[in-house]
mmCIF file of C-alpha atoms and ligand atoms in Angstrom:
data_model
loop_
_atom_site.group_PDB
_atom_site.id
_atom_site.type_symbol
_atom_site.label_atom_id
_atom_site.label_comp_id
_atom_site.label_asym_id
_atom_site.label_seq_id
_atom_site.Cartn_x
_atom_site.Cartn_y
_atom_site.Cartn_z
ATOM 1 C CA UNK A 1 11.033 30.115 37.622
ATOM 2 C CA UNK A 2 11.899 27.578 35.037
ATOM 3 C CA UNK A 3 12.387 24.050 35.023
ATOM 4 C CA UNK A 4 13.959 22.266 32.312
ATOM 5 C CA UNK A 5 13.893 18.455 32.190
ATOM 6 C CA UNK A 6 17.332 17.022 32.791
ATOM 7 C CA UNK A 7 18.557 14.356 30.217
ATOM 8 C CA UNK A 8 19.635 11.127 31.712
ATOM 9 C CA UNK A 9 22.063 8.605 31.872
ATOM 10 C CA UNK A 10 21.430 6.986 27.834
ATOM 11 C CA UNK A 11 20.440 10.490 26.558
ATOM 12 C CA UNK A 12 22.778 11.303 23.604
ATOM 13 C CA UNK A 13 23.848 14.748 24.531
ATOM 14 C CA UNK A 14 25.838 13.403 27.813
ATOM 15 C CA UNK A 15 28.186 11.408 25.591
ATOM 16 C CA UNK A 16 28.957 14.327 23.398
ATOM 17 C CA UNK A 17 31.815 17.175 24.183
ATOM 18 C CA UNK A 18 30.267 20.335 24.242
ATOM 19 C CA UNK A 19 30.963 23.365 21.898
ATOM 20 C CA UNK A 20 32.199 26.656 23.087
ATOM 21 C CA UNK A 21 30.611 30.107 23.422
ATOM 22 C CA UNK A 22 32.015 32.971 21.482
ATOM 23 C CA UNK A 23 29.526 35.385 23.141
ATOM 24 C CA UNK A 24 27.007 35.872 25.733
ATOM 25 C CA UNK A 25 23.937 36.421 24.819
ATOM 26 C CA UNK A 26 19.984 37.298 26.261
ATOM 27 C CA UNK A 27 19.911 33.077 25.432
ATOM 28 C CA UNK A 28 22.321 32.311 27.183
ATOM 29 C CA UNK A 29 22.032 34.502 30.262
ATOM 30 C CA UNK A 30 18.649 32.529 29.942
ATOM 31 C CA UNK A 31 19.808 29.737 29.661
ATOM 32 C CA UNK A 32 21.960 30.282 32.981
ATOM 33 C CA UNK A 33 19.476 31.238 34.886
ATOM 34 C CA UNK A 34 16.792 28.460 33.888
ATOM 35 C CA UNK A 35 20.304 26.123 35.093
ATOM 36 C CA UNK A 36 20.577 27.221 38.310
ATOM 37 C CA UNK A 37 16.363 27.493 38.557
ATOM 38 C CA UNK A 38 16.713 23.291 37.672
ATOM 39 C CA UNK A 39 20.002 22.535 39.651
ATOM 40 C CA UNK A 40 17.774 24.293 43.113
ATOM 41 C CA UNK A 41 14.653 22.414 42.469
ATOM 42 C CA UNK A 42 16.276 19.257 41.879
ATOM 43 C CA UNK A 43 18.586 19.977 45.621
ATOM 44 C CA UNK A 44 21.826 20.222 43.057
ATOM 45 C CA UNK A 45 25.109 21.633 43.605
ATOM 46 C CA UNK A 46 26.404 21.541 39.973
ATOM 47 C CA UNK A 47 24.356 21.321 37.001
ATOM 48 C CA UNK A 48 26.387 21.341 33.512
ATOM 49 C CA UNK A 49 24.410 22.956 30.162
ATOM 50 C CA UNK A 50 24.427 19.086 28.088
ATOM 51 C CA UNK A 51 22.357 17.890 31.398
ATOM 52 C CA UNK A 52 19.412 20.385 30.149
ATOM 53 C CA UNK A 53 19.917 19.382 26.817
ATOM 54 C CA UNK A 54 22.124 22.666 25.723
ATOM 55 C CA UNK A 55 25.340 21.770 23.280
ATOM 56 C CA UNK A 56 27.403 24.644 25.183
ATOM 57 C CA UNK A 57 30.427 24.940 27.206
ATOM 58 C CA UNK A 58 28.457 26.131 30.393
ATOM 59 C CA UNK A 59 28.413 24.492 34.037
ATOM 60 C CA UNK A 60 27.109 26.281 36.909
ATOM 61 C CA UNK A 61 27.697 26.075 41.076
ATOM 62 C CA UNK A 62 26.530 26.485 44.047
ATOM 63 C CA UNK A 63 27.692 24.576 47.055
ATOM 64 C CA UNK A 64 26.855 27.181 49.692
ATOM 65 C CA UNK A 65 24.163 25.086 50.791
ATOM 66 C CA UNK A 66 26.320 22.177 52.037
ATOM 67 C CA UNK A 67 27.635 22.828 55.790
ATOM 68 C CA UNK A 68 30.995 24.229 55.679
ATOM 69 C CA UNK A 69 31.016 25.800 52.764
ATOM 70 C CA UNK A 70 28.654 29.104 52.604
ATOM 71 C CA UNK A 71 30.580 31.736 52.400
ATOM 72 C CA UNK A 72 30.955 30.074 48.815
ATOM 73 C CA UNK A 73 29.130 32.303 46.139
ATOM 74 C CA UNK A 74 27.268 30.805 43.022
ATOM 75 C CA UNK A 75 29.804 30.627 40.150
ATOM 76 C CA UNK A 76 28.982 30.565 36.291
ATOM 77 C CA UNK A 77 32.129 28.292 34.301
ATOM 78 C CA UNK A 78 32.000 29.465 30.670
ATOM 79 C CA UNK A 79 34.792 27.173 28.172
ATOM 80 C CA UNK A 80 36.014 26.817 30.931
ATOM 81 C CA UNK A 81 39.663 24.777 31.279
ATOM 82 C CA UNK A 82 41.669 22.868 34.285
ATOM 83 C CA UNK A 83 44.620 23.911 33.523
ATOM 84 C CA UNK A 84 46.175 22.096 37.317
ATOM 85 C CA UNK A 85 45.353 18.971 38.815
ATOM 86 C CA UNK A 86 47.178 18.135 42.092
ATOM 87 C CA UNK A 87 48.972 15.118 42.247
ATOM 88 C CA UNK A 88 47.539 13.861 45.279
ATOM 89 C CA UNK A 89 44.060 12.256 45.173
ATOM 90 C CA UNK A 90 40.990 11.483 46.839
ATOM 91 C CA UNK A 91 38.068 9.339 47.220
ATOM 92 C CA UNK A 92 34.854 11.358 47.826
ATOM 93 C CA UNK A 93 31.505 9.908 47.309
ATOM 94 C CA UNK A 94 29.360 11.058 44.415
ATOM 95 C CA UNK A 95 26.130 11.747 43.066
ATOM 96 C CA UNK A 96 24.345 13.045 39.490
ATOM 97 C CA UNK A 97 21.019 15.056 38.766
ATOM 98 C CA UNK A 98 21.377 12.539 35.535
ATOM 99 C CA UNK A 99 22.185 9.342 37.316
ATOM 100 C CA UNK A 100 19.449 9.878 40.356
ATOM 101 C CA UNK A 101 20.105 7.614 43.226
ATOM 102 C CA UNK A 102 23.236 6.186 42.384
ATOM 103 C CA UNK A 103 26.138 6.958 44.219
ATOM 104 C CA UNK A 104 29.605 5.777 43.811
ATOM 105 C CA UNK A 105 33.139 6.614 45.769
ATOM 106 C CA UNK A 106 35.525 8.440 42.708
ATOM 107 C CA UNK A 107 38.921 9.237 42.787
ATOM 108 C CA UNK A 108 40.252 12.409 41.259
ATOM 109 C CA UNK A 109 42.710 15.090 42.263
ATOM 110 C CA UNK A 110 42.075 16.787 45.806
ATOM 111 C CA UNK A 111 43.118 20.467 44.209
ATOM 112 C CA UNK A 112 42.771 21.821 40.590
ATOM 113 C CA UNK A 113 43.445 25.358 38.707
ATOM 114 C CA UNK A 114 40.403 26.078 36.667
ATOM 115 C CA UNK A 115 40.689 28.946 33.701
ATOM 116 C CA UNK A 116 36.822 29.928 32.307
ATOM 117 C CA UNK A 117 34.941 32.996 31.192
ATOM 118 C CA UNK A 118 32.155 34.729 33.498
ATOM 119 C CA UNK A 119 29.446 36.123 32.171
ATOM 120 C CA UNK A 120 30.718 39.146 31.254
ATOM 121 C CA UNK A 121 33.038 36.838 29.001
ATOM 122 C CA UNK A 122 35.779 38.078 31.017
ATOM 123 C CA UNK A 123 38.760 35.621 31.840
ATOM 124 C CA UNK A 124 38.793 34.478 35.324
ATOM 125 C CA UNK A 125 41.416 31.922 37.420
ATOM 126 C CA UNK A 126 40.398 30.073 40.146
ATOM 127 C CA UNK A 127 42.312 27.423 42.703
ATOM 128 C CA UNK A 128 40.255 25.199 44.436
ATOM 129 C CA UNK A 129 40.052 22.209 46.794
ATOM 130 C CA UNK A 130 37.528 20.441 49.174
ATOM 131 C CA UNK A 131 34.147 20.212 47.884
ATOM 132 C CA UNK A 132 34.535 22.848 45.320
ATOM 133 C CA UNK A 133 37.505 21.089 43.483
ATOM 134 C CA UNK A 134 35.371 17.561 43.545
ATOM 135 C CA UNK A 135 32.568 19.489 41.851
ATOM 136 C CA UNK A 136 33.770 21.280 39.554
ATOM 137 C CA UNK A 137 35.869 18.238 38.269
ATOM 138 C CA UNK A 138 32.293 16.422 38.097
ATOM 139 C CA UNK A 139 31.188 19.350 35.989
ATOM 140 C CA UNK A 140 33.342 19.603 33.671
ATOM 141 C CA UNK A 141 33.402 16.375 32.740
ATOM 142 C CA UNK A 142 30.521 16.258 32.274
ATOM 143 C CA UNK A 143 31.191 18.900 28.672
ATOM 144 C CA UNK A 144 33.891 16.287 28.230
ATOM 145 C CA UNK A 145 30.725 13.950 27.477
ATOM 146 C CA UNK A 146 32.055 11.998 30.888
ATOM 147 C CA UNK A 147 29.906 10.918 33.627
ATOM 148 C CA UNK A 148 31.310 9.817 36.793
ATOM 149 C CA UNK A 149 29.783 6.315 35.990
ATOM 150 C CA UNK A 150 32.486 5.813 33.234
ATOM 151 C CA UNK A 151 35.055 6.244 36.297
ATOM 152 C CA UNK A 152 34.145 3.190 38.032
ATOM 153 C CA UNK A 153 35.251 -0.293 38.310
ATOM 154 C CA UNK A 154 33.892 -3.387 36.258
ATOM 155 C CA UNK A 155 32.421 -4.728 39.561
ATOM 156 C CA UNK A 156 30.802 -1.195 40.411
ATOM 157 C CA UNK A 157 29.043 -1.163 36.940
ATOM 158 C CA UNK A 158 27.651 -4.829 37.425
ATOM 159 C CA UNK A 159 26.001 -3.922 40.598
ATOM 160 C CA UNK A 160 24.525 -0.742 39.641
ATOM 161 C CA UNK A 161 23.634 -2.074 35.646
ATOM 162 C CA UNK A 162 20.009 -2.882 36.513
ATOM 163 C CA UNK A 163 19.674 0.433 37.980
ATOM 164 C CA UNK A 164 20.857 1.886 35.456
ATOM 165 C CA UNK A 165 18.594 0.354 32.863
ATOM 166 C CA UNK A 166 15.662 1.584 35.359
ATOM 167 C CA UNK A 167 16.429 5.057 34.793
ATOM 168 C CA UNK A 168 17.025 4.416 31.203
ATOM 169 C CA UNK A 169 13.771 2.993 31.162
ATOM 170 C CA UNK A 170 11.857 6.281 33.293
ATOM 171 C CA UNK A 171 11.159 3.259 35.689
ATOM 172 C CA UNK A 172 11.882 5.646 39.105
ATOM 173 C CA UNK A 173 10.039 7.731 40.706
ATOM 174 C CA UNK A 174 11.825 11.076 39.879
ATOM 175 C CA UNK A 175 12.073 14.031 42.047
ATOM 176 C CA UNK A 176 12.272 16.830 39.276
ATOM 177 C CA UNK A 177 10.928 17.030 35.539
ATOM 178 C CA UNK A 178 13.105 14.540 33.460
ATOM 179 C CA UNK A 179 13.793 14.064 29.649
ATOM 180 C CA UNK A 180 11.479 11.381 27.953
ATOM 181 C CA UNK A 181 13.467 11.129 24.253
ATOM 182 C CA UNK A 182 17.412 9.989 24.650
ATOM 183 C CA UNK A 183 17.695 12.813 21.534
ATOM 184 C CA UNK A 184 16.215 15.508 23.572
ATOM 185 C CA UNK A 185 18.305 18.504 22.742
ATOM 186 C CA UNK A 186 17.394 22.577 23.057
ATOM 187 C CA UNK A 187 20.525 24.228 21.284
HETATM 188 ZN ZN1 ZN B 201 26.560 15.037 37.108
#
């Protein structure tokens, strides 16, 4: 197994967009697995490629472990694209592997239509709602160089600004190996 440290709120790479594949290769499938190795260890459901330091297009899932949803399998999301977003929203509380302990309450679209490549690099669709819509919005913005703290009010960001600075700092106690340079980057 393989642990890679995950780059935090401040790290550079998280406010960058990501670039896309144009293959799959031994790196990558690598790359992918070392993800979901990280994403487990750190009691993740959704773990995007810029939050182990990799400039690529890649986010992987797996909610099966939440209650409700495990007869949902692990998915790989390669350039992957929302090409729906359902007009009607919803407020569902959040978390980030990069952000640790912070939660906030986001808003976003309660169903989307996500177009990506597997692994094979073949094209895939997929509709989704509940948990598995919230996530894989949280994903994929994060290759958007969004985190979910950018999505909160002025009053939010107050509140949680010394925390912030804490993790910034490496001044938690952190559950799983973490970045120590804001330029840490592997590809
Ligand atoms: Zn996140």
């Amino acid at each position: 197994m393989t642990l890679l440290p995950v780059t935090l709120i401040g790290d550079k790479i998280l406010k960058k967009k990501t670039s896309n594949l144009k293959v799959v290769d031994v790196k990558t499938v690598e790359l992918i697995r070392d993800m979901f190795d990280t994403m487990r260890n750190a009691n993740g459901i959704g773990l995007a490629a810029n939050q182990v330091g990799a400039d690529k297009s890649i986010f992987v899932i797996d909610v099966s472990v939440v209650e409700g949803n495990e007869e949902i399998k692990p998915i790989v999301f390669i350039n992957p694209k929302i090409t729906y977003r359902s007009e009607e929203k919803i407020k569902i509380e959040e978390g980030c592997l990069s952000i640790p302990d912070i939660r906030a309450e986001i808003e976003r679209p309660e169903s989307i239509t996500i177009v990506y490549k597997d692994t094979e690099f073949k094209e895939k669709t997929l509709k989704a709602d509940g948990l598995l819509a919230r996530v894989i919005q949280h994903e994929y913005d994060h290759l958007q160089g969004i985190l979910f703290t950018d999505l909160i009010d002025d009053q939010l960001k107050k509140k949680i600004n010394k925390d912030i600075i804490k993790i910034k700092k490496r001044k938690i106690d952190f559950q799983y190996p973490v970045t120590e340079s804001v330029d840490y980057q592997i590809a």
